[in-house]
Each structure stands twice: as C-alpha cells, then as structure tokens.
PDB file of C-alpha atoms in Angstrom:
ATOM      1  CA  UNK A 851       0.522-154.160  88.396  1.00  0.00           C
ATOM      2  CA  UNK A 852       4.010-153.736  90.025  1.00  0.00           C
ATOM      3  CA  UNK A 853       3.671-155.281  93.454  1.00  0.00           C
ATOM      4  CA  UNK A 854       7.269-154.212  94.250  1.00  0.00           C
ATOM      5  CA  UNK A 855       8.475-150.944  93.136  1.00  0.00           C
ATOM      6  CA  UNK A 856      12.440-149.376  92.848  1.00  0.00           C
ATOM      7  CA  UNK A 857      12.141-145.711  92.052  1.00  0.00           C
ATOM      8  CA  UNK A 858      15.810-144.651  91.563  1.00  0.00           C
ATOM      9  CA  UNK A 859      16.562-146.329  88.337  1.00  0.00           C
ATOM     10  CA  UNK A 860      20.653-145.393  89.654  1.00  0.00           C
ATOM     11  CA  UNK A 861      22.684-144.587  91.962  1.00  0.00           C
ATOM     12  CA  UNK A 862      26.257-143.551  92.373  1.00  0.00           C
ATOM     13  CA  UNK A 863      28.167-143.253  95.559  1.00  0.00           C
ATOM     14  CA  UNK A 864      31.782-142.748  96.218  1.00  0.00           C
ATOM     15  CA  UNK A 865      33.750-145.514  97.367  1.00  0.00           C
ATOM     16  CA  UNK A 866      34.112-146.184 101.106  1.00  0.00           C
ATOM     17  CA  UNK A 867      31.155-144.205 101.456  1.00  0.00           C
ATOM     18  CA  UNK A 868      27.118-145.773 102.805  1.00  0.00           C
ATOM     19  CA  UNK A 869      25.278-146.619  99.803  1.00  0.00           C
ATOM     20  CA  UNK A 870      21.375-147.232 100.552  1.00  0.00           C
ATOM     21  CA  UNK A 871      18.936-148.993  97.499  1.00  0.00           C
ATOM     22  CA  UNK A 872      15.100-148.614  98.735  1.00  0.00           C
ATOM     23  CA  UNK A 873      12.280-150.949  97.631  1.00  0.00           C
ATOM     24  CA  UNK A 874       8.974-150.104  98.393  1.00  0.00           C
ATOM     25  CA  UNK A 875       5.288-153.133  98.251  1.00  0.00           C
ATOM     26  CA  UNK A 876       1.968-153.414  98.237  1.00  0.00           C
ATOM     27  CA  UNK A 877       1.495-156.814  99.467  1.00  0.00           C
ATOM     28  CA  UNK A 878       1.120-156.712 102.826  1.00  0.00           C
ATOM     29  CA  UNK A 879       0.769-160.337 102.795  1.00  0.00           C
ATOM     30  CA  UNK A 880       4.794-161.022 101.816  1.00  0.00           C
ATOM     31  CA  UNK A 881       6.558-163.404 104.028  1.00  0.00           C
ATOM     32  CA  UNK A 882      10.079-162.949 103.041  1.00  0.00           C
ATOM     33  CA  UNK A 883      12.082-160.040 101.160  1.00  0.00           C
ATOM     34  CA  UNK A 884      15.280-160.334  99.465  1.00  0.00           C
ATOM     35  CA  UNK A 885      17.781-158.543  97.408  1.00  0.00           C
ATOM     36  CA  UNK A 886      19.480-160.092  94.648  1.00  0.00           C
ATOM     37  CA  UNK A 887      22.491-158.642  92.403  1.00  0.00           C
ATOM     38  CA  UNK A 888      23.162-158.875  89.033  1.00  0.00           C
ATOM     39  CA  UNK A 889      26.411-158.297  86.748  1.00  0.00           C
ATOM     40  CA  UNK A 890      26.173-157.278  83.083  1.00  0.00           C
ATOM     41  CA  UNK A 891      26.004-161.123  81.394  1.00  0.00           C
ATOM     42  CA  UNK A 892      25.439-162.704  84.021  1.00  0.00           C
ATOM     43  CA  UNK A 893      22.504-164.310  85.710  1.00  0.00           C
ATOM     44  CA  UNK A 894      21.188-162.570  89.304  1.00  0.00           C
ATOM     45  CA  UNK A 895      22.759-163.572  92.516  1.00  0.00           C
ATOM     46  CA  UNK A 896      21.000-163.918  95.869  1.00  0.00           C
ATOM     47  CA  UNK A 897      22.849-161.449  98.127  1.00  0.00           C
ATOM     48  CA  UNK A 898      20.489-161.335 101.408  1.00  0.00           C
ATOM     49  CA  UNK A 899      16.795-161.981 102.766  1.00  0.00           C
ATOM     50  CA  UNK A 900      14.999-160.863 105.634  1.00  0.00           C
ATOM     51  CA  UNK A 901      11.842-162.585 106.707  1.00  0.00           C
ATOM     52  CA  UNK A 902       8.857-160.399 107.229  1.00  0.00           C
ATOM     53  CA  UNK A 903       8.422-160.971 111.072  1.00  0.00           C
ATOM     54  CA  UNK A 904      12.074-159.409 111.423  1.00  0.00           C
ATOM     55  CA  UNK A 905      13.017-155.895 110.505  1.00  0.00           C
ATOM     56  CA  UNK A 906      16.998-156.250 110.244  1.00  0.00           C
ATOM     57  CA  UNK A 907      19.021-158.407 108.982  1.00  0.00           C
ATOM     58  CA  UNK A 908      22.823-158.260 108.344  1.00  0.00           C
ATOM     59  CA  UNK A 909      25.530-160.193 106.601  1.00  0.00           C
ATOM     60  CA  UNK A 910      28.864-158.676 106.633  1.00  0.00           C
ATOM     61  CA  UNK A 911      28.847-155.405 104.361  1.00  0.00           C
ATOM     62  CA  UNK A 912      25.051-155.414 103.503  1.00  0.00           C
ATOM     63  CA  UNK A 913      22.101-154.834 106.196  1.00  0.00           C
ATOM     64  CA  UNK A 914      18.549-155.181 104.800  1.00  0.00           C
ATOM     65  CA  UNK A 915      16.138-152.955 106.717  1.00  0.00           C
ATOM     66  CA  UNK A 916      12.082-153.265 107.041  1.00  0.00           C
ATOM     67  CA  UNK A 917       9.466-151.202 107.766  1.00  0.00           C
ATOM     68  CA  UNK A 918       6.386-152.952 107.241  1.00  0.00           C
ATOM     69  CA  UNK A 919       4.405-150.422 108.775  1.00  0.00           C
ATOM     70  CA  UNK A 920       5.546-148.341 105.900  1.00  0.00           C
ATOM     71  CA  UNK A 921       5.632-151.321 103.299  1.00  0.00           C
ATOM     72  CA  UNK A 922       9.208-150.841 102.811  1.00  0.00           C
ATOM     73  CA  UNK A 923      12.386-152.257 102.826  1.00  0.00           C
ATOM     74  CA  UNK A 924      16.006-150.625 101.992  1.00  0.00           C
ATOM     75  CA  UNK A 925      19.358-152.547 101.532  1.00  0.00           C
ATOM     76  CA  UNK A 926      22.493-150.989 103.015  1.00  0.00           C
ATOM     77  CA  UNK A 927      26.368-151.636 101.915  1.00  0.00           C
ATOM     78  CA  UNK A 928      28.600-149.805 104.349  1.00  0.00           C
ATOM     79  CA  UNK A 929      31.820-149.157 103.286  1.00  0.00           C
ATOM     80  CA  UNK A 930      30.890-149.315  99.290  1.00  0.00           C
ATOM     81  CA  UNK A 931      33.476-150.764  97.326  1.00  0.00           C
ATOM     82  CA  UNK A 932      33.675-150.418  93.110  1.00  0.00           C
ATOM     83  CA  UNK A 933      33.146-154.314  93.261  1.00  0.00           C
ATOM     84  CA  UNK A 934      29.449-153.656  94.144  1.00  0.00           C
ATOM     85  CA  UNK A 935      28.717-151.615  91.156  1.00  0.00           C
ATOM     86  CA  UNK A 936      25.730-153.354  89.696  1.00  0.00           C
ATOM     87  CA  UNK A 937      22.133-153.357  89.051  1.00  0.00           C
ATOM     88  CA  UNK A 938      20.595-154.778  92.569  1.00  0.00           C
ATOM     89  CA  UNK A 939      17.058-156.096  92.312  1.00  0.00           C
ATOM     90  CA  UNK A 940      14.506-156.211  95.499  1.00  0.00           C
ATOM     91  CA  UNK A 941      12.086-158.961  95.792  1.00  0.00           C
ATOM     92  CA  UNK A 942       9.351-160.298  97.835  1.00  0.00           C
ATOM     93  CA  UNK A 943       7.676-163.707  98.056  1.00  0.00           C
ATOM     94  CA  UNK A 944       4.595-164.999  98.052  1.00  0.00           C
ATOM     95  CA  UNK A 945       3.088-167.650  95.683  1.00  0.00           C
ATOM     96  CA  UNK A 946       5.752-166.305  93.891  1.00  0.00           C
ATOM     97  CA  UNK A 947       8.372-164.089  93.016  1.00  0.00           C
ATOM     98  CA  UNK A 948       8.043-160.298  92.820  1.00  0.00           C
ATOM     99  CA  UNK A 949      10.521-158.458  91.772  1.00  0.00           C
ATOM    100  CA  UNK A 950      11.573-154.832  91.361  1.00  0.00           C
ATOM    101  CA  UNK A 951      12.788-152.974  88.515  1.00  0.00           C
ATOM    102  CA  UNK A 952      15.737-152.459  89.514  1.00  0.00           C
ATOM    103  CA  UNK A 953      18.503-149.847  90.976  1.00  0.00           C
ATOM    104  CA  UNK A 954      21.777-149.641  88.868  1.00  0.00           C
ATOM    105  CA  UNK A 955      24.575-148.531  91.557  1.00  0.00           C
ATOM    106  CA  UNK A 956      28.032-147.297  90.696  1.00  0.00           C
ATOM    107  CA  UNK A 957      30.353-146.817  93.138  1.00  0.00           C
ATOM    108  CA  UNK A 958      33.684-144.325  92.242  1.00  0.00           C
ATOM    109  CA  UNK A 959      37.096-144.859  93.031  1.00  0.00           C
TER     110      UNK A 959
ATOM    111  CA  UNK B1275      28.484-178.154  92.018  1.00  0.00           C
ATOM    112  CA  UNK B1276      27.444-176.958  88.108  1.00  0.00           C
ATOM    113  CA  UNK B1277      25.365-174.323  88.459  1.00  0.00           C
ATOM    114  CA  UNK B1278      22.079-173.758  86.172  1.00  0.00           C
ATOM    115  CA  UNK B1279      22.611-174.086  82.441  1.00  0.00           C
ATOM    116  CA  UNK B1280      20.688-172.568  79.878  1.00  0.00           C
ATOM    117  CA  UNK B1281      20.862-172.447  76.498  1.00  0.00           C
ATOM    118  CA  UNK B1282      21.074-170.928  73.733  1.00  0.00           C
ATOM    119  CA  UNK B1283      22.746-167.866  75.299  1.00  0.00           C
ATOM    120  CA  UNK B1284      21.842-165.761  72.327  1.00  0.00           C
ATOM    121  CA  UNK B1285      19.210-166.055  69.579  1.00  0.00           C
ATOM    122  CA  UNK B1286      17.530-164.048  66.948  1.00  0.00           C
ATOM    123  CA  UNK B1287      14.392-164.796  65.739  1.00  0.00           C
ATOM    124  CA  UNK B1288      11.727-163.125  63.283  1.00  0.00           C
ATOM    125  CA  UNK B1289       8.470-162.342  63.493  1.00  0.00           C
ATOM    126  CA  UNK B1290       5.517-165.200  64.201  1.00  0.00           C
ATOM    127  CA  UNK B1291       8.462-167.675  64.174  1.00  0.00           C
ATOM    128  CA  UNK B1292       8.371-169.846  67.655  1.00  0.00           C
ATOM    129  CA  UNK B1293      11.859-170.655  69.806  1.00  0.00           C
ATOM    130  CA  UNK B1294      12.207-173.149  72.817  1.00  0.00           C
ATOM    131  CA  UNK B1295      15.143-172.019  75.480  1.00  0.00           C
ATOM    132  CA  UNK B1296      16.077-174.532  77.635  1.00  0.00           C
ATOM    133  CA  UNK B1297      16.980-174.770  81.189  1.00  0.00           C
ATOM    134  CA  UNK B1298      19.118-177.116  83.441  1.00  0.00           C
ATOM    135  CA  UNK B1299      18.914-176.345  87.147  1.00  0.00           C
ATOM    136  CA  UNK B1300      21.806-177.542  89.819  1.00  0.00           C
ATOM    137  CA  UNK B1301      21.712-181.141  90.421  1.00  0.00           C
ATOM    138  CA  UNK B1302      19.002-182.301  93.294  1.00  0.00           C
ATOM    139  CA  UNK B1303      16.996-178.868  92.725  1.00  0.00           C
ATOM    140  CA  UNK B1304      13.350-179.550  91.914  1.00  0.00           C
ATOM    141  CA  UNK B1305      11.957-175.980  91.343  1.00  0.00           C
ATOM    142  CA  UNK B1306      12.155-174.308  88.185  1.00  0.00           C
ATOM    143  CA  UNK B1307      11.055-171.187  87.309  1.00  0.00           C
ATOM    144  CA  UNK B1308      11.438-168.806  84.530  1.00  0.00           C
ATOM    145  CA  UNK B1309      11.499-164.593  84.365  1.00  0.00           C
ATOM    146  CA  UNK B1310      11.071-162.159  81.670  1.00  0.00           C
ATOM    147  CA  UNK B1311      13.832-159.410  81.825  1.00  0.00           C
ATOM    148  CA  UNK B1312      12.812-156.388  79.521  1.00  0.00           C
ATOM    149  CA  UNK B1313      14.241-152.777  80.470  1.00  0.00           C
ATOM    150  CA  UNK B1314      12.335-150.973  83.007  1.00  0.00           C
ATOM    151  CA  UNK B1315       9.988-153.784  83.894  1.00  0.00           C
ATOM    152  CA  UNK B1316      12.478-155.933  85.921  1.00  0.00           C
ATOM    153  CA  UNK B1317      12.046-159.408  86.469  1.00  0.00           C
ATOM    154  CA  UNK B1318       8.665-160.749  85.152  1.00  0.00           C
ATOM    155  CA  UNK B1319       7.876-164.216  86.265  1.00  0.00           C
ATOM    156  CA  UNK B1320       6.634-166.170  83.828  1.00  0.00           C
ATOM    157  CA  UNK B1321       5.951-169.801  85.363  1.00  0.00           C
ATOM    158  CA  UNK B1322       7.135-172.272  87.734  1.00  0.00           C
ATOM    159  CA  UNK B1323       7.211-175.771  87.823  1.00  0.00           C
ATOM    160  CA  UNK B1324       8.102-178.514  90.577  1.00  0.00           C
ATOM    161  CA  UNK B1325       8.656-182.578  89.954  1.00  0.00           C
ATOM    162  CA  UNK B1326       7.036-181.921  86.382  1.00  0.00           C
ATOM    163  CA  UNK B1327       3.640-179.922  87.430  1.00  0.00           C
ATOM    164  CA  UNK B1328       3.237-175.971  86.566  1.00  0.00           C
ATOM    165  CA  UNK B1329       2.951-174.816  90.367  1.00  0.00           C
ATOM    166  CA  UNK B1330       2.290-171.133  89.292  1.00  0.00           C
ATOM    167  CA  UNK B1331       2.009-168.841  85.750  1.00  0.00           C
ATOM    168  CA  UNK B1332       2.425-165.387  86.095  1.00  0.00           C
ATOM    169  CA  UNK B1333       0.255-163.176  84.018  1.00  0.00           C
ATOM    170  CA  UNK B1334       2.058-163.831  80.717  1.00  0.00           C
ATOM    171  CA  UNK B1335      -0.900-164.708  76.980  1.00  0.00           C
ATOM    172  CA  UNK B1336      -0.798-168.473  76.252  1.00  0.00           C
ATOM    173  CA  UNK B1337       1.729-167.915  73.610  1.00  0.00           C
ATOM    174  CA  UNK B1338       4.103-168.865  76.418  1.00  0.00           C
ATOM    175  CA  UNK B1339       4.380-172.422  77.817  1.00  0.00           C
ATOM    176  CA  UNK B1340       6.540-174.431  79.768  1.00  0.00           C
ATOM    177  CA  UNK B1341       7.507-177.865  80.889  1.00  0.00           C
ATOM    178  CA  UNK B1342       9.423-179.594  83.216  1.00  0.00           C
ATOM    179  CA  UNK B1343      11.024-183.435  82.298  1.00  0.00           C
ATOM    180  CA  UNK B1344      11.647-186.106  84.761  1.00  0.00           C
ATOM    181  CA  UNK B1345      15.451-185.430  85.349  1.00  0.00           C
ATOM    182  CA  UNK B1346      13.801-181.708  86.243  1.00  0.00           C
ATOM    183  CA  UNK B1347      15.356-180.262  83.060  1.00  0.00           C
ATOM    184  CA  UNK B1348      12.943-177.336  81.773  1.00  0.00           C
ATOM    185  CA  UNK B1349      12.058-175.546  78.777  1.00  0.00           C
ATOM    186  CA  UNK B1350      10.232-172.654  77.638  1.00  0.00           C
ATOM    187  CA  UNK B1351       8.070-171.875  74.323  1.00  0.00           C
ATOM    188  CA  UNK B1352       7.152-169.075  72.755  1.00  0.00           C
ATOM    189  CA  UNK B1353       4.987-169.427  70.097  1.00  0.00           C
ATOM    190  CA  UNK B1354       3.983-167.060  67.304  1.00  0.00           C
ATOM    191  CA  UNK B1355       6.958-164.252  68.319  1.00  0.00           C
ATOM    192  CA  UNK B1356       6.537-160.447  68.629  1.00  0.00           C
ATOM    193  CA  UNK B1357       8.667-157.822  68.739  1.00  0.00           C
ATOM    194  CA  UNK B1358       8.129-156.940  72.236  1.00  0.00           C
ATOM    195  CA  UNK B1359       9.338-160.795  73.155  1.00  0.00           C
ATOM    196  CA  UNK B1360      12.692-159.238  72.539  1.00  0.00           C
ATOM    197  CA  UNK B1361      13.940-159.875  76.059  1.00  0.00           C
ATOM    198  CA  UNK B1362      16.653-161.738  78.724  1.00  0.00           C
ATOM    199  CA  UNK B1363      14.385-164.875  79.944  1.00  0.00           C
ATOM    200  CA  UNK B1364      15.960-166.321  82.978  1.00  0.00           C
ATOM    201  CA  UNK B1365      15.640-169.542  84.910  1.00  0.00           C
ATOM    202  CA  UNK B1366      16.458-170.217  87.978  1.00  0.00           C
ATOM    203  CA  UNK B1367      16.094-173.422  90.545  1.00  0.00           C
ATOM    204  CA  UNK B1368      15.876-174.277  94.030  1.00  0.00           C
ATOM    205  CA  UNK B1369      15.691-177.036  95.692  1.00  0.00           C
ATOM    206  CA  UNK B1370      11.965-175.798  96.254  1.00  0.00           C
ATOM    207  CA  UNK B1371      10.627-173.121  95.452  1.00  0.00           C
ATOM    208  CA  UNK B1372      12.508-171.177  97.573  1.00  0.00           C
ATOM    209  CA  UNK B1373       9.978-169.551  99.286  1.00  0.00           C
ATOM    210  CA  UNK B1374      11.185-169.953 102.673  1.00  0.00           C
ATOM    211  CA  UNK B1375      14.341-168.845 102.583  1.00  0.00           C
ATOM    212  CA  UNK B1376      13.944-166.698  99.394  1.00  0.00           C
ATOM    213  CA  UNK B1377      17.222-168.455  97.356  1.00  0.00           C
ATOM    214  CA  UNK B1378      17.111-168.516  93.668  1.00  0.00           C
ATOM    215  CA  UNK B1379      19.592-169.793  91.434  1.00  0.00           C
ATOM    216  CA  UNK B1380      19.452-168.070  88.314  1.00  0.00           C
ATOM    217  CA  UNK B1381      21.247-169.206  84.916  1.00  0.00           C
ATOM    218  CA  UNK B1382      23.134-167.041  82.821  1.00  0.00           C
ATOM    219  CA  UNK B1383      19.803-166.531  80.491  1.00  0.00           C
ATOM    220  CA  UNK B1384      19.246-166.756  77.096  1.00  0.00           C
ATOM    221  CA  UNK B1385      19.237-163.037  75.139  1.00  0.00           C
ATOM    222  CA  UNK B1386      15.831-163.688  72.899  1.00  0.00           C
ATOM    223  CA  UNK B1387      16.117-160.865  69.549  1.00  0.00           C
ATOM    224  CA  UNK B1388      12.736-160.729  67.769  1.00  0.00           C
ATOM    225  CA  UNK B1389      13.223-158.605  64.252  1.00  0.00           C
TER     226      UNK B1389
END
C-alpha cells in the first residue's frame, strides 16, 4: 500500500524555466514532509522539509508547498538549472519513512 | 565529517544463497535504517534500529534481518535470495531517527544482483 504516491514518473523543463514535482498521501496523520534528491550512483540527499502545521516552506531555489486539505504537497525550483536534473523523491514521516516513487526531472540547456 | 559507508557497493549473488551488506553511519549518529530501492516502487523501508534495538520493520518476509553493534555500525541479511531481491538497499543515519526534522543521511548503497 503506497502511502505516498508520485504520478509523473518524469519531467523535463527548459532551463531557467519553473519546474514543479507533485506528491500526493494518504496519511493524514504525517507530521513532517520532505523532498530528497538523488544522482545516478549516488545515495539520496535531503534537499528540504516542511512540517505539517506549515504550508510553505522555502530555501533559496526550491519552495515546498502543502495542501493538507487536499493531502498534497508539490516542490518548486524556480529558475531550473541542468544541475537539478535528477530523480527527486517525496517523503513523509511518521513511525517511519514513506517514500514516493519517484519523479526523474531533466532540465535542457 | 565521513559520511555513511556501506559496503560492498556491488554484489552478485545466486539463487537461495544469503549476503550481509553492511552499513557505517556518520560518527555520533544513532539511527540506522535501511530501504529497498527496486524500479517503480521507490524507497521501501525495510527496518530501523537505534542504540542496538529494531525501533521499526517495514512490511518486508523474515528472510530479511538486521542488527545494529555497539559502535552503531549496522548490517543487513538476506537469507535464502530471490530474484526479485535484485535491488539498491540503502542505509541511512541520523542522529535520531530523524523524525523531527525529517534529515536522512543516506550511503552510497550497495547494488544487490540475484541470478
């Protein structure tokens, strides 16, 4: 049973342009979201959490959204650069770790 | 600061055979846990274990096990293999379990081939 769901296996956006990964849950219980990236060979990365009694949260390039009326959450990377092409995984915490499936982003020169 | 170490990076294994991966986390950490990464299924988590006790098990048969030693080193079993064990298992630490502020540290992982 996939608690947290990615439904765009990829995505490809041009550089300097908005690209936006959604992530959608069932839990309604989830305290804290947060998206990780991960490079071919290379273990994930923890790019950016947003606890669940927030609904935005931004670091530099990358805003994480949430709608928990809508059980969802969507990461933002305004401008895209080819340096963020990767696979970016949502996740959500309660006793443990949920994770998505996944969204493999490419961004073109 | 090292970051978390796992090894072997690569292995092959057959059929029914068993393997053990092994995890280091950063120095100080005290959470380990362990995913499952198999194409379209994401990140499966497997088990996690603080100061040497199994905290949590995801929903994984008994073929998998885990431990955790005193100097919070980890490692992973998988007995009896199958072809669908062919996977990327991951570790990662934290200093706990990361819960409240949602930081995982995740090794390189070790690339599990069962033929």
């Amino acid at each position: 049973d996939q608690q947290v769901k990615q439904n765009s296996p990829s995505l490809s956006v041009q550089e300097g342009r908005i690209s936006i990964l959604n992530c959608d849950y069932t839990n309604s219980m989830f305290d804290y979201f947060l998206w990780y990236k991960k490079y071919p060979a290379e273990g994930p990365t923890f790019l950016i959490s947003i606890s669940s009694i927030k609904d935005k949260n931004e670091d530099g390039r990358f805003t994480v959204f949430l709608n928990k009326s809508a059980k969802h959450l969507s990461l933002h990377i305004v401008p895209s650069q080819p340096g963020d092409s990767a696979v970016y995984f949502c996740a959500a915490t309660g006793n443990q770790f949920y994770f998505g499936t996944g969204t493999s982003l490419t961004v073109i020169p | 600061k090292a970051g978390v170490t796992q090894t072997p990076r690569y292995l092959i294994k057959t059929r029914g055979q068993q393997v053990t991966l092994s995890c280091s986390p950063i120095s100080g950490h005290r959470s380990v846990s362990w995913y499952q990464q198999t194409p379209g299924q994401g990140l499966q988590f497997l088990f996690e274990y603080f100061s040497e006790t199994q905290r949590n098990k995801g929903n994984f048969p008994g073929r998998f096990s885990g431990r955790q030693f005193s100097n919070s080193r980890s490692e992973m079993n998988v007995s009896t293999l199958e072809l669908g064990d062919s996977a990327l298992y991951l570790c990662a630490s934290s200093l706990d379990f990361g819960r409240e502020t949602g930081e995982l540290f995740f090794g390189e992982g070790s690339r599990l081939t069962v033929l």
